[in-house]
Each structure stands twice: as C-alpha cells, then as structure tokens.
Coordinates of C-alpha atoms in Angstrom, one line a residue:
Chain A
M1 CA 0.2 0.0 0.2
D2 CA 1.5 2.8 0.8
F3 CA 4.8 1.4 2.6
A4 CA 7.8 3.1 0.3
Q5 CA 6.5 6.6 2.2
K6 CA 5.9 4.7 5.9
S7 CA 10.0 3.8 5.1
S8 CA 11.2 7.7 4.3
A9 CA 9.4 9.1 6.8
T10 CA 10.8 6.5 8.9
A11 CA 14.2 7.1 7.6
G12 CA 14.0 11.0 8.7
R13 CA 14.7 9.9 12.1
G14 CA 18.3 9.1 11.5
L15 CA 20.2 5.6 10.9
A16 CA 20.7 6.1 14.9
A17 CA 17.2 6.3 16.3
L18 CA 16.8 2.4 14.1
A19 CA 19.7 0.9 15.3
L20 CA 19.0 1.9 19.1
A21 CA 15.3 0.3 18.7
A22 CA 16.9 -2.6 17.4
L23 CA 19.1 -3.0 20.5
L24 CA 16.2 -1.7 23.1
T25 CA 14.6 -4.8 20.7
L26 CA 11.1 -2.9 20.9
P27 CA 7.9 -4.9 20.1
A28 CA 7.6 -5.6 16.2
A29 CA 4.0 -3.7 16.5
A30 CA 5.4 -0.5 17.7
A31 CA 7.8 -0.9 14.9
E32 CA 6.1 -2.7 12.4
P33 CA 3.1 -1.3 10.8
T34 CA -0.3 -3.5 11.2
A35 CA -2.5 -4.5 8.4
W36 CA -4.8 -2.0 10.6
D37 CA -2.8 0.9 10.4
D38 CA -2.7 0.8 5.8
I39 CA -6.2 0.2 6.3
R40 CA -7.5 2.3 8.4
A41 CA -5.0 5.3 6.8
N42 CA -6.6 4.4 3.5
L43 CA -10.6 4.9 5.2
Y44 CA -10.3 7.2 7.3
G45 CA -7.2 9.3 6.7
E46 CA -5.6 10.7 9.6
A47 CA -9.1 11.0 11.5
P48 CA -9.4 9.5 15.0
L49 CA -11.2 6.4 15.8
V50 CA -12.2 5.7 20.0
E51 CA -13.0 2.9 21.2
D52 CA -15.7 4.1 23.5
G53 CA -17.2 0.9 23.5
L54 CA -20.7 3.0 21.7
I55 CA -19.6 0.2 19.0
T56 CA -19.0 -3.6 20.1
L57 CA -18.1 -6.5 18.3
E58 CA -18.9 -10.4 18.5
A59 CA -17.0 -12.8 17.2
P60 CA -15.9 -16.3 17.9
Y61 CA -12.1 -17.2 19.3
R62 CA -11.7 -19.9 16.9
A63 CA -13.0 -19.6 12.9
E64 CA -14.7 -22.8 13.4
D65 CA -15.2 -23.3 10.0
A66 CA -13.1 -20.7 8.0
A67 CA -15.7 -20.1 5.2
I68 CA -18.5 -19.1 7.6
V69 CA -17.4 -17.0 10.8
P70 CA -20.6 -15.6 12.1
M71 CA -20.1 -12.1 13.2
T72 CA -22.4 -9.5 15.4
I73 CA -21.6 -5.7 15.7
R74 CA -24.3 -3.6 17.9
T75 CA -24.4 0.5 18.4
A76 CA -26.0 1.6 21.8
L77 CA -26.0 5.9 21.7
P78 CA -26.5 7.3 24.8
D79 CA -30.0 8.2 26.3
G80 CA -31.4 11.5 24.8
D81 CA -28.0 11.7 22.6
T82 CA -29.9 13.2 18.8
R83 CA -27.0 11.7 16.8
H84 CA -27.9 8.9 14.5
V85 CA -25.5 5.2 13.2
A86 CA -24.5 6.5 9.3
K87 CA -22.9 4.5 8.8
I88 CA -20.6 0.8 9.9
T89 CA -17.6 -1.0 8.7
L90 CA -16.4 -4.3 8.8
V91 CA -13.2 -5.0 8.0
I92 CA -10.9 -8.8 7.8
D93 CA -7.9 -6.9 8.5
E94 CA -5.6 -9.8 6.9
N95 CA -8.4 -11.1 4.0
P96 CA -7.0 -10.4 0.3
S97 CA -10.3 -8.4 0.5
P98 CA -10.7 -6.0 3.9
V99 CA -13.6 -5.0 4.3
A100 CA -16.5 -7.3 4.6
A101 CA -19.4 -4.9 4.4
A102 CA -19.7 -1.1 4.3
F103 CA -23.3 -0.3 5.5
T104 CA -25.2 2.3 4.7
L105 CA -27.8 2.4 7.5
G106 CA -31.4 4.4 7.2
E107 CA -31.7 7.6 9.5
S108 CA -35.3 6.1 11.1
A109 CA -34.9 2.8 10.7
G110 CA -32.7 2.5 13.5
V111 CA -30.5 0.1 13.2
T112 CA -28.6 -1.4 16.6
A113 CA -27.4 -4.5 15.5
I114 CA -26.2 -6.6 11.8
S115 CA -25.4 -9.9 12.5
T116 CA -24.1 -11.8 8.8
R117 CA -21.0 -14.5 7.6
V118 CA -17.6 -14.1 6.6
R119 CA -14.6 -15.7 5.8
V120 CA -11.7 -15.7 7.4
N121 CA -8.5 -16.9 5.0
A122 CA -5.9 -16.7 8.3
Y123 CA -5.1 -15.2 12.4
S124 CA -6.5 -12.1 12.0
D125 CA -8.1 -8.7 13.7
V126 CA -11.9 -8.1 12.6
H127 CA -12.6 -4.4 12.8
A128 CA -16.1 -2.8 12.8
V129 CA -16.4 0.9 12.9
A130 CA -19.2 3.4 13.2
E131 CA -19.6 6.3 12.1
L132 CA -22.0 8.9 13.4
S133 CA -23.7 11.8 11.9
D134 CA -21.5 14.3 13.6
G135 CA -18.6 13.0 11.4
S136 CA -17.5 11.0 14.5
L137 CA -15.9 7.4 14.4
H138 CA -16.8 4.9 17.0
V139 CA -14.2 1.3 16.8
A140 CA -14.3 -1.9 18.4
A141 CA -11.8 -5.2 17.3
R142 CA -11.6 -8.6 17.9
F143 CA -9.4 -10.8 17.3
V144 CA -10.2 -14.4 15.2
K145 CA -7.7 -17.6 15.2
A146 CA -8.2 -19.6 12.0
S147 CA -9.4 -22.6 11.4
G148 CA -6.9 -25.3 10.6
G149 CA -6.6 -28.4 8.6
C150 CA -9.0 -28.8 5.4
A151 CA -11.5 -25.9 6.4
A152 CA -11.2 -23.2 3.4
P153 CA -12.9 -20.0 2.9
M154 CA -14.6 -21.1 0.3
A155 CA -17.8 -21.8 -1.1
K156 CA -18.9 -25.8 0.3
D157 CA -21.6 -26.5 -3.0
P158 CA -21.1 -23.4 -5.6
D159 CA -23.3 -25.8 -7.9
A160 CA -25.8 -25.6 -5.2
A161 CA -25.7 -22.7 -4.8
M162 CA -26.2 -21.3 -8.2
A163 CA -29.1 -23.7 -9.1
S164 CA -31.0 -21.5 -7.6
L165 CA -29.2 -18.5 -7.7
G166 CA -30.8 -15.0 -6.2
K167 CA -33.4 -17.4 -4.2
M168 CA -34.5 -14.9 -1.1
K169 CA -36.0 -16.1 3.0
M170 CA -36.7 -13.8 5.1
R171 CA -37.3 -14.4 8.7
W172 CA -38.2 -12.6 11.4
F173 CA -37.8 -13.1 15.0
D174 CA -39.2 -12.3 18.7
A175 CA -38.2 -8.1 19.3
P176 CA -34.8 -8.1 21.1
E177 CA -35.0 -8.3 24.8
T178 CA -33.5 -5.1 24.9
S179 CA -35.3 -3.4 23.0
P180 CA -38.7 -4.5 22.8
T181 CA -40.0 -1.3 20.1
H182 CA -37.8 -3.2 17.7
A183 CA -38.1 -5.4 14.9
S184 CA -35.5 -8.3 14.3
A185 CA -35.4 -9.7 11.1
Q186 CA -33.0 -11.2 8.5
L187 CA -32.6 -11.5 4.8
M188 CA -30.8 -14.9 3.2
I189 CA -29.6 -14.6 -0.5
R190 CA -28.6 -17.5 -2.4
H191 CA -25.6 -16.8 -4.1
P192 CA -21.9 -18.8 -4.0
N193 CA -20.2 -15.3 -3.1
N194 CA -17.5 -16.1 -4.8
S195 CA -13.9 -15.2 -4.6
G196 CA -11.9 -16.2 -8.5
L197 CA -9.6 -18.1 -9.0
Q198 CA -6.5 -16.8 -10.8
M199 CA -4.3 -19.7 -10.5
D200 CA -1.2 -20.5 -11.3
Q201 CA 0.2 -21.6 -15.1
L202 CA -0.3 -25.1 -12.8
T203 CA -3.5 -25.2 -12.6
R204 CA -4.2 -23.3 -15.6
F205 CA -7.8 -22.7 -13.9
Y206 CA -9.3 -18.8 -14.3
I207 CA -13.1 -18.7 -12.7
P208 CA -14.0 -15.0 -12.3
A209 CA -15.2 -13.4 -8.9
H210 CA -18.9 -13.8 -8.8
F211 CA -20.2 -12.7 -5.5
V212 CA -23.7 -10.1 -4.5
S213 CA -22.0 -5.7 -5.1
T214 CA -25.0 -4.6 -3.5
L215 CA -28.0 -5.1 -1.9
T216 CA -30.2 -2.7 0.3
I217 CA -33.0 -3.2 2.0
R218 CA -36.2 -0.6 3.0
Q219 CA -39.4 -0.4 4.6
G220 CA -41.9 1.5 1.8
D221 CA -39.4 3.9 0.6
A222 CA -37.4 5.1 3.5
L223 CA -34.0 3.2 4.2
V224 CA -33.1 0.0 6.5
L225 CA -29.7 -0.2 5.3
R226 CA -27.8 -1.0 2.1
M227 CA -24.8 -3.0 1.9
E228 CA -21.6 -3.0 -0.7
G229 CA -19.6 -6.0 -0.3
G230 CA -17.5 -8.0 -1.5
I231 CA -15.5 -11.3 -1.0
S232 CA -14.9 -11.7 2.4
I233 CA -18.9 -12.8 2.7
S234 CA -20.0 -16.1 3.0
E235 CA -21.7 -18.0 0.2
D236 CA -25.5 -17.8 1.0
P237 CA -25.1 -14.3 2.5
N238 CA -27.4 -13.8 5.0
F239 CA -27.4 -9.9 7.5
R240 CA -29.4 -10.2 10.6
F241 CA -30.6 -7.1 11.4
D242 CA -33.0 -5.3 14.3
F243 CA -35.0 -2.4 13.3
T244 CA -37.4 0.0 13.7
S245 CA -40.4 -1.4 11.5
N246 CA -42.4 1.0 10.3
G247 CA -45.0 -1.5 9.4
A248 CA -45.0 -1.1 5.4
P249 CA -43.2 -4.0 3.4
L250 CA -39.8 -4.6 3.1
T251 CA -37.9 -4.9 0.0
V252 CA -34.7 -6.5 -1.5
E253 CA -32.6 -5.2 -4.5
A254 CA -29.3 -6.7 -4.2
Q255 CA -26.8 -6.9 -7.4
D256 CA -23.7 -9.0 -7.9
T257 CA -21.1 -8.9 -10.1
E258 CA -22.5 -9.8 -12.9
G259 CA -24.3 -7.5 -13.6
N260 CA -27.8 -9.8 -12.2
L261 CA -30.5 -7.6 -10.3
F262 CA -32.2 -9.5 -8.2
G263 CA -35.2 -8.1 -5.8
Q264 CA -38.3 -9.1 -3.3
S265 CA -40.5 -8.4 -1.8
F266 CA -42.1 -9.4 2.1
P267 CA -44.7 -8.3 4.2
A268 CA -43.5 -6.6 7.3
G269 CA -43.4 -8.5 10.9
G270 CA -43.6 -11.9 8.7
A271 CA -47.4 -12.1 8.4
Chain B
M1 CA 25.1 -64.7 -14.7
M2 CA 24.0 -62.1 -12.6
G3 CA 20.7 -61.2 -14.2
P4 CA 19.1 -64.4 -13.8
A5 CA 20.3 -64.6 -10.3
R6 CA 19.4 -61.2 -10.0
R7 CA 15.6 -61.6 -10.7
V8 CA 15.8 -64.2 -9.0
T9 CA 16.5 -62.2 -5.8
V10 CA 13.7 -60.0 -6.9
A11 CA 11.3 -62.3 -6.2
H12 CA 12.0 -63.5 -3.5
L13 CA 12.2 -60.2 -1.7
W14 CA 8.3 -60.6 -3.7
V15 CA 7.5 -63.2 -2.4
A16 CA 9.1 -62.4 1.0
A17 CA 7.3 -59.5 1.1
M18 CA 4.2 -60.8 0.2
V19 CA 3.7 -63.3 3.4
L20 CA 5.3 -61.3 5.7
V21 CA 3.7 -57.7 4.2
T22 CA 7.2 -56.4 6.3
P23 CA 7.9 -53.6 4.0
V24 CA 11.1 -53.4 3.2
S25 CA 12.3 -50.2 2.6
A26 CA 13.5 -47.9 5.3
G27 CA 10.8 -45.3 4.6
A28 CA 8.1 -46.8 3.7
L29 CA 5.7 -46.3 5.4
H30 CA 3.5 -49.3 7.4
V31 CA 0.5 -50.9 5.6
E32 CA -1.4 -54.0 6.1
E33 CA -2.8 -56.3 3.2
V34 CA -6.5 -56.8 4.5
A35 CA -7.7 -59.0 1.6
P36 CA -5.8 -60.2 -1.1
G37 CA -4.0 -57.5 -3.6
V38 CA -5.4 -54.8 -0.9
F39 CA -3.3 -53.0 1.2
V40 CA -3.9 -49.9 3.7
H41 CA -2.0 -47.8 5.4
V42 CA -3.7 -45.9 8.7
G43 CA -3.2 -42.7 9.1
Q44 CA -3.3 -41.6 12.7
V45 CA -6.7 -40.0 13.7
A46 CA -5.0 -37.5 14.5
L47 CA -4.7 -33.0 13.8
A48 CA -2.1 -32.5 11.0
A49 CA 1.0 -31.9 12.9
A50 CA 5.1 -32.0 13.0
D51 CA 4.9 -34.8 15.2
N52 CA 3.4 -36.6 12.6
G53 CA 4.4 -35.5 10.2
G54 CA 0.6 -35.2 8.3
D55 CA 0.7 -39.0 8.8
I56 CA -3.6 -38.4 9.5
A57 CA -5.5 -39.9 7.1
N58 CA -5.9 -43.7 5.6
L59 CA -4.3 -43.9 2.5
G60 CA -3.8 -47.5 0.1
F61 CA -3.6 -49.6 -3.2
I62 CA -4.3 -52.9 -5.3
V63 CA -2.5 -54.5 -6.7
G64 CA -3.9 -56.5 -10.2
E65 CA -1.9 -58.5 -12.6
E66 CA -0.6 -55.7 -14.7
A67 CA -1.1 -52.6 -12.8
V68 CA -1.5 -50.9 -9.2
A69 CA -4.1 -48.6 -8.5
V70 CA -3.8 -45.4 -5.4
V71 CA -6.3 -44.8 -2.9
D72 CA -4.7 -41.5 -1.5
T73 CA -1.3 -40.2 -1.2
G74 CA -1.2 -38.4 2.0
S75 CA -0.7 -34.4 3.0
T76 CA 2.8 -34.2 1.5
P77 CA 5.4 -35.2 -1.5
A78 CA 7.0 -36.9 0.8
I79 CA 4.2 -39.6 2.7
G80 CA 3.3 -40.1 -1.1
K81 CA 7.0 -40.9 -1.2
D82 CA 6.8 -43.4 1.6
L83 CA 3.2 -45.1 0.4
R84 CA 5.5 -45.7 -2.9
A85 CA 7.9 -47.1 -0.8
A86 CA 5.7 -49.2 0.8
I87 CA 4.5 -50.3 -3.1
E88 CA 7.3 -51.2 -4.6
A89 CA 8.1 -54.0 -1.5
V90 CA 4.8 -55.3 -2.1
T91 CA 5.0 -55.4 -6.3
D92 CA 7.1 -54.4 -8.9
R93 CA 4.1 -53.7 -11.3
P94 CA 3.7 -49.8 -12.4
V95 CA 1.0 -47.2 -10.6
R96 CA -1.7 -46.9 -13.6
Y97 CA -3.5 -45.3 -11.3
V98 CA -3.4 -42.5 -9.0
I99 CA -6.7 -42.4 -7.4
N100 CA -7.9 -38.9 -5.2
T101 CA -11.2 -39.7 -3.2
H102 CA -12.0 -35.8 -2.4
M103 CA -9.7 -32.9 -2.2
H104 CA -8.7 -32.5 1.2
P105 CA -5.1 -31.7 1.8
D106 CA -4.3 -35.2 3.9
H107 CA -5.7 -37.3 0.2
V108 CA -4.1 -35.3 -2.6
L109 CA -1.2 -34.1 -1.7
G110 CA 1.0 -36.9 -1.8
N111 CA 0.3 -36.9 -5.4
A112 CA 3.7 -35.3 -7.0
A113 CA 5.9 -38.3 -5.2
F114 CA 4.3 -40.5 -7.6
R115 CA 5.2 -38.7 -10.9
G116 CA 7.2 -41.1 -13.1
T117 CA 5.8 -44.5 -11.7
G118 CA 3.4 -45.4 -14.1
P119 CA 4.3 -47.3 -17.6
G120 CA 7.2 -46.9 -18.8
G121 CA 8.5 -44.8 -16.3
G122 CA 5.4 -42.2 -17.0
D123 CA 2.7 -41.3 -14.6
P124 CA 0.2 -42.3 -13.7
F125 CA -2.8 -41.0 -14.7
V126 CA -4.8 -39.1 -12.1
V127 CA -8.3 -39.7 -11.0
A128 CA -11.0 -38.2 -9.1
H129 CA -14.9 -36.9 -9.1
H130 CA -15.4 -34.6 -11.7
K131 CA -15.4 -31.4 -9.7
L132 CA -12.8 -32.2 -7.4
A133 CA -10.1 -29.8 -10.1
R134 CA -12.5 -26.9 -9.1
A135 CA -12.7 -27.4 -5.2
L136 CA -8.8 -28.2 -5.3
A137 CA -7.6 -25.4 -7.5
G138 CA -9.9 -23.4 -5.5
R139 CA -8.5 -24.6 -2.3
A140 CA -4.3 -24.8 -3.2
A141 CA -3.4 -21.9 -1.9
H142 CA -4.5 -22.3 1.4
Y143 CA -4.1 -26.1 2.3
V144 CA -0.4 -24.8 1.1
A145 CA -0.4 -22.7 3.7
S146 CA -2.1 -24.5 6.0
T147 CA 0.4 -26.9 6.4
D148 CA 2.8 -25.1 6.4
A149 CA 1.3 -23.6 9.3
A150 CA 0.9 -27.3 10.9
L151 CA 4.1 -29.0 10.0
G152 CA 6.6 -26.0 9.5
P153 CA 7.4 -24.6 5.9
G154 CA 9.0 -26.6 3.1
H155 CA 6.6 -29.7 3.1
V156 CA 4.3 -28.7 0.2
T157 CA 4.4 -25.9 -2.5
A158 CA 1.7 -25.0 -4.8
G159 CA 3.7 -27.2 -7.6
D160 CA 3.1 -30.1 -5.7
V161 CA -0.8 -29.8 -6.2
V162 CA -1.3 -32.4 -8.6
L163 CA -4.7 -32.2 -10.3
P164 CA -6.6 -34.8 -11.7
D165 CA -6.7 -35.6 -16.0
E166 CA -9.5 -38.4 -15.9
E167 CA -12.5 -37.7 -13.9
V168 CA -15.5 -39.5 -13.1
E169 CA -18.9 -37.7 -13.5
D170 CA -21.0 -41.3 -12.7
V171 CA -19.6 -44.7 -12.7
R172 CA -16.2 -45.8 -14.0
R173 CA -14.5 -48.8 -13.9
L174 CA -10.8 -49.3 -14.2
D175 CA -8.6 -52.5 -14.8
L176 CA -5.2 -53.1 -13.2
G177 CA -4.9 -56.7 -15.5
N178 CA -7.6 -59.0 -14.7
R179 CA -8.9 -56.7 -11.6
T180 CA -11.2 -54.1 -12.5
I181 CA -11.9 -51.7 -9.9
V182 CA -15.7 -49.6 -9.3
L183 CA -15.3 -45.9 -8.4
K184 CA -17.9 -44.2 -8.1
A185 CA -18.2 -40.5 -7.9
W186 CA -21.5 -39.4 -5.1
P187 CA -23.5 -36.2 -4.3
T188 CA -22.7 -33.7 -2.2
A189 CA -21.9 -35.4 1.4
H190 CA -18.3 -35.3 2.6
S191 CA -17.1 -32.8 0.4
D192 CA -18.9 -32.2 -2.9
N193 CA -16.8 -34.1 -4.4
D194 CA -16.3 -37.3 -3.2
L195 CA -15.6 -40.6 -4.6
T196 CA -15.3 -44.4 -4.0
V197 CA -13.4 -47.0 -5.0
F198 CA -14.5 -50.3 -4.6
D199 CA -12.3 -53.9 -5.5
P200 CA -15.6 -56.9 -5.5
A201 CA -12.7 -59.1 -6.4
T202 CA -12.3 -58.9 -2.6
G203 CA -15.3 -57.4 -1.3
T204 CA -13.5 -54.7 -0.6
L205 CA -14.6 -49.8 -0.7
F206 CA -12.8 -47.9 -0.4
A207 CA -15.0 -45.0 1.2
G208 CA -12.8 -42.2 1.4
D209 CA -14.3 -39.5 4.4
L210 CA -17.5 -41.0 3.1
L211 CA -17.1 -43.3 6.3
F212 CA -15.2 -41.7 9.4
M213 CA -14.6 -44.1 12.6
H214 CA -13.9 -43.1 15.8
H215 CA -12.3 -39.6 14.4
L216 CA -15.6 -37.5 14.3
P217 CA -16.8 -37.0 10.9
V218 CA -16.5 -33.6 9.0
V219 CA -19.2 -32.0 6.8
D220 CA -17.7 -29.7 4.7
G221 CA -20.2 -30.4 2.1
S222 CA -23.8 -30.8 3.1
I223 CA -24.9 -33.1 5.8
A224 CA -29.3 -33.6 4.6
G225 CA -27.2 -35.3 1.3
W226 CA -24.0 -37.2 3.4
L227 CA -27.4 -38.6 5.6
G228 CA -29.4 -39.3 2.7
L229 CA -26.6 -41.5 1.5
T230 CA -25.7 -45.2 2.2
L231 CA -22.8 -46.6 1.2
E232 CA -23.9 -50.1 0.4
A233 CA -24.9 -48.5 -2.8
A234 CA -20.8 -48.6 -3.7
A235 CA -21.8 -52.4 -4.3
S236 CA -21.3 -53.5 -7.6
D237 CA -20.8 -56.2 -10.5
G238 CA -22.4 -58.6 -8.5
A239 CA -20.8 -58.6 -5.3
P240 CA -21.6 -57.3 -1.9
V241 CA -19.3 -54.9 0.4
R242 CA -17.9 -57.0 3.1
R243 CA -15.4 -54.7 4.6
V244 CA -15.2 -50.7 4.0
V245 CA -11.8 -48.6 4.7
P246 CA -12.6 -45.3 6.3
G247 CA -10.9 -42.4 5.6
H248 CA -10.7 -42.2 8.8
G249 CA -9.6 -44.1 11.5
P250 CA -9.0 -48.1 11.4
A251 CA -7.6 -50.6 8.1
I252 CA -11.0 -51.7 8.2
G253 CA -14.9 -51.3 9.1
H254 CA -18.0 -53.1 8.5
L255 CA -21.1 -52.0 7.2
P256 CA -23.8 -51.2 7.6
Q257 CA -22.6 -50.4 11.6
D258 CA -19.8 -48.2 11.3
E259 CA -22.0 -46.1 8.3
D260 CA -25.1 -46.5 10.9
V261 CA -22.6 -45.4 14.5
Q262 CA -20.9 -42.2 11.4
R263 CA -24.9 -41.6 10.8
D264 CA -26.0 -41.5 14.9
Y265 CA -24.3 -38.7 14.8
L266 CA -24.9 -36.5 11.6
A267 CA -28.3 -36.9 12.9
A268 CA -28.2 -36.0 16.4
V269 CA -26.0 -32.7 14.5
A270 CA -29.2 -32.1 12.1
Q271 CA -31.6 -32.8 15.1
E272 CA -29.8 -30.1 17.4
V273 CA -29.5 -27.2 14.3
R274 CA -33.1 -27.5 13.4
A275 CA -33.9 -27.0 16.6
A276 CA -32.1 -24.1 17.4
I277 CA -32.7 -22.5 13.4
A278 CA -37.0 -22.8 14.9
D279 CA -36.2 -21.7 18.3
G280 CA -35.0 -18.4 16.0
V281 CA -30.9 -18.8 17.7
P282 CA -28.5 -16.9 16.3
L283 CA -25.7 -19.0 14.7
G284 CA -22.6 -17.2 16.5
R285 CA -24.8 -18.2 20.0
M286 CA -25.4 -22.0 19.0
V287 CA -21.8 -22.9 17.9
R288 CA -20.9 -21.1 21.1
D289 CA -23.0 -23.1 23.8
A290 CA -22.9 -26.3 22.3
R291 CA -22.1 -29.1 24.5
I292 CA -19.1 -30.7 23.1
P293 CA -19.8 -34.9 22.4
S294 CA -17.9 -37.1 24.9
G295 CA -17.2 -40.6 24.7
R296 CA -16.9 -42.0 21.2
W297 CA -15.5 -39.3 19.0
A298 CA -12.1 -38.9 19.0
L299 CA -11.1 -35.4 18.3
A300 CA -15.1 -33.7 18.8
E301 CA -13.4 -30.5 19.9
D302 CA -11.3 -29.8 17.2
F303 CA -14.8 -30.2 14.9
H304 CA -17.7 -30.0 16.4
R305 CA -18.1 -26.8 16.3
R306 CA -17.6 -26.1 12.3
N307 CA -19.9 -28.9 12.0
L308 CA -22.5 -27.5 13.4
T309 CA -21.3 -24.2 11.5
A310 CA -21.6 -25.5 8.7
A311 CA -25.0 -27.8 9.7
F312 CA -26.9 -24.4 10.7
A313 CA -26.0 -22.9 7.1
E314 CA -27.3 -25.2 4.8
L315 CA -30.1 -26.2 6.8
E316 CA -31.9 -23.0 6.9
W317 CA -32.5 -23.3 4.5
E318 CA -34.4 -25.9 4.2

C-alpha cells in the first residue's frame, strides 16, 4: 500500500534511532505497521477512531469453519443522544479483500444490530467501525484464530448455490428483549459469492469473481440498510438486523458483479 | 549370470513381502493387507502436526496382474514417497492410476510423489470426481499455507498440487490386469467431490471420507446429502461390500454398523441445528453454547462446532 512513504518517513529519524530501537528490541508491533494501520489510513485518513464501547463486535475466538464465521455488530447511543449511526464498516484485516462490508443505515431505521457471516483466511484482527451523523468514528476490534487443516474459505457446494441463484428468504424473530420496540429480521440470498480463482500456470484455473456487490433493504420508501460487499462475505449472504419497523413491507434489491439484479418484497413481521 | 541371479533374488523378495507384509524400504509406510492384493496404511487419528508429519489419513493401494491403483496419497509428497516405497516393497508393477477420494489436503498433496511411477516410467493417470479439480484449485493456496502452519514450511509447495486428468461423473471402471475396480462419484456429502473405490474381487470398499471411524466426522459439503446416502450403494458387479476402509480410523470397518454409528452422530447434529433454527437462535450463539459430544469420538473439540456451523448455514434454507 503506502510502505514507501512510511519507510521514507522512518528514515528521516536517522539511522541511529533505528539502531537504538533494534538494540532495545522493541516489540514488532511498535516498529512495523500492522495491516490495520494501512487499512485505517486508507479508509479514514488521520481521523481519530474512538474505542468507547459505542460499537461492539461479537466474533468467535476461533473461526470454526473458515468459510462461515459469524459476526455480530451492535451499536448503542447514550440516552437522549440525538445523533444516529450513519455507516458501519466491517474489516477482516488479513483477508485479501479486507473490507468485508460497508453498511449505510437509514436515518429513521434505528438499526442497532447487524449479524452476518464472513470468510476468514488467516489469523486476523477484525474491526468494526461506526460513523455517526456528526462524523465521529467509533471502533471495536476482536482477534479471530484461523481454522486449520481442511477448512478453507470457499463455497462448499457452488453448484447448489448457482442452481437457485438469487433466491431470497426473509425470517422474522421475536423483538430483542433489550429493545422491545424493535423488530428483528434476517435476509438470506442464495449466491456462491465466489471470490474468483486466478491460479498459477500449473492448475490453469481461472474463474471470475462473482459476488453480491450491493444489497439494499427498504421498508416502504425508507432505507433500512444498504450493504456494499466483497468476497469476504460467505456464500449465501445472510444478514440479520434489529431495527424499528414502520409497518411497511420490506423490499430487497441486490446486484451482483455479473450485473444480475435480484429483487423481492416481504410483508412486515412475516405476516 | 548376474541378470538371472538378480531376477531370482527380486522374485524371492517379492514373495517374502507378500507373505510378511513387511516394508523393506527404510522409509516405507507401514501397510497391512486387508484382503488379497489390497493394502491399507492407517493414518493417525489426529490433526496434522509436526510430530506426525501430516500422516493423518488412511491410504491404500490395490494390486492387479499388470498394474497398481493408489487410493489417496497423504498430506505431503514425503508421505506419498513413503507410500510409494511401501508399494515397491510389495510389487514391481507400475502405478497406472492415482485415485483421489476428494480434495482435502491429507488425501491429495502426496500426488506429486507418484510422478514417473506409471507404465514405462511415465506418470500415472490421476483420477477423481469431476468436481475435484475446481474444489482443489480454489483451495490449494490455502492448503499449502495451512500445511506450512501445521508442519512447518517447505513440506508442500504449489507445484506439488496435481489435479486429475481423468474425471468421473458417475461410475467408471479401471482395469489393473484381470482385476477391475469400480469408481463411483457421489452427490455432495462429506465434500462436493466424494469418490469411492470398490474392488469386487474382494468386496473391499475404499470409502474415503464418506466414512469416519473414531475420528469425528467432518462436514465440508452437505449434511443432508451425507445423511441421504448409504455406502451399500457402492456394491457392484454382483459383489457385496464385505469390508470398508474408512478415510480416518482403523484399517477396516463393516457395513452397516460402522456407517450407522456415523449416521447417528450426523443425525443428532442435524436435529440439534434444526431445533436452534426453529427457535430463532443465531448461528454464533448456537455454536458458542453447544455441548461438545464426549466419549466415542476423537477430535470432537476440534470439529463439532465446525459441523454445527456448516449444518446451520445449510439447513437454514429448508
């Protein structure tokens, strides 16, 4: 990414300082930029990210199945706070395409939780960042151990997913105890969400990436959430979300990287 | 004089090896002859690790009058090489076929060791389910990296990944010289590219990972698909399945009892997952709170949560 810039900046401090640092055997984390340093600079520049508990991230300690790692992001504003959460970004730092999903949230949708499933290639920090309506940035992080052996971050049965490409299912759940005015729903869409293969000359394999790139959920005309996603979202993308229902049907529109459009409407509350 | 004398010596060694089933090469894998001309190496029931060198899957070979068929080749070319030594201790016939039962690294990453072991010093045909190539190609880089992590670097490289050049869509017969074996490609179950190898002459079925014994079964395809199949369907050419070689566990098991034990576990997973889905329990919480089965199964701590995860994502669509 911008290693060259970092290197020249470091060089400015002088060789003596570097030699001293080496002698003191500073922890690697202090001396070398992490993947997150680069990702964060790319996404947010110099803006401060606050780890203040406004956003929390639930992730398993270990990715049991590298292809399907459940993640839940929750946000909670203090009572009386008039700001709203405008955007949530989920980053799997060590994945080839680290930004798993960027969610834009409807101003009146009151989304307080989003769960999805991601691919985790390697031992990785995972970051969730909330951007509030005042522009402030809030972060939560978890470390996820990779699964070993035969678990790979790939679709298990891509033919089955392709056979019903774009099929959607909406499930409704009891309102979460913590916010009884909320609704809880889950959208599932059949899609291999293929990362694409560009293998070496040995295997001669080339399969173009094919994944759901945008997905929008509205209630009536009002936005609930819009997801811009990449290959880190698991096959058969799945989003469970807590929100304030206005009683209108939920309409889903999705587009994939081959230009396929998928759309469906679901009555509110699963009625 | 040298020529004939040497031939006699080799012939004697060959007979001795057939009788004693003792590898003569220092690096040869230990194999046992589970039926006439059918040999099995029992891998450890363990995760791949430095102390076992990745020797964690059952491997085997079948000897015909003209040629040999190898069934799975191990986690690394080094293991494949030791399997090759075990074959050479038993017969000097060429390896006409290397068969892979599915794409997992502990079954296929030894393929490269068999280059040049075919008839006339050529390469054997590598034979697999028609969906193996896609599955392995997509995972190969990950498998090399995870082998590095488990065994240390350098055991496997991308160049060791050998994809099949003969693909099986349904059923295929391979002739080894007065011995025909029957390969069957299955619908998605343990993986989306499971293939079994049946030897009608002895009624021996190499089940690959469609059968686990002792080692907790691992779902990397479809739990519903797996529950929907029975290995008896591999019986062919008028011969019943007299013994079955599991992908992991002892050298042989028997149908239906050992498949029933596996089915009980898979059915319990499916039942538990369907109940959680019906109750609206989120995937992450279900897996976090799951009770790990104790007793019968080894490696449950390593694979049970993974099975719940895969089953949940699949069965949620029912």
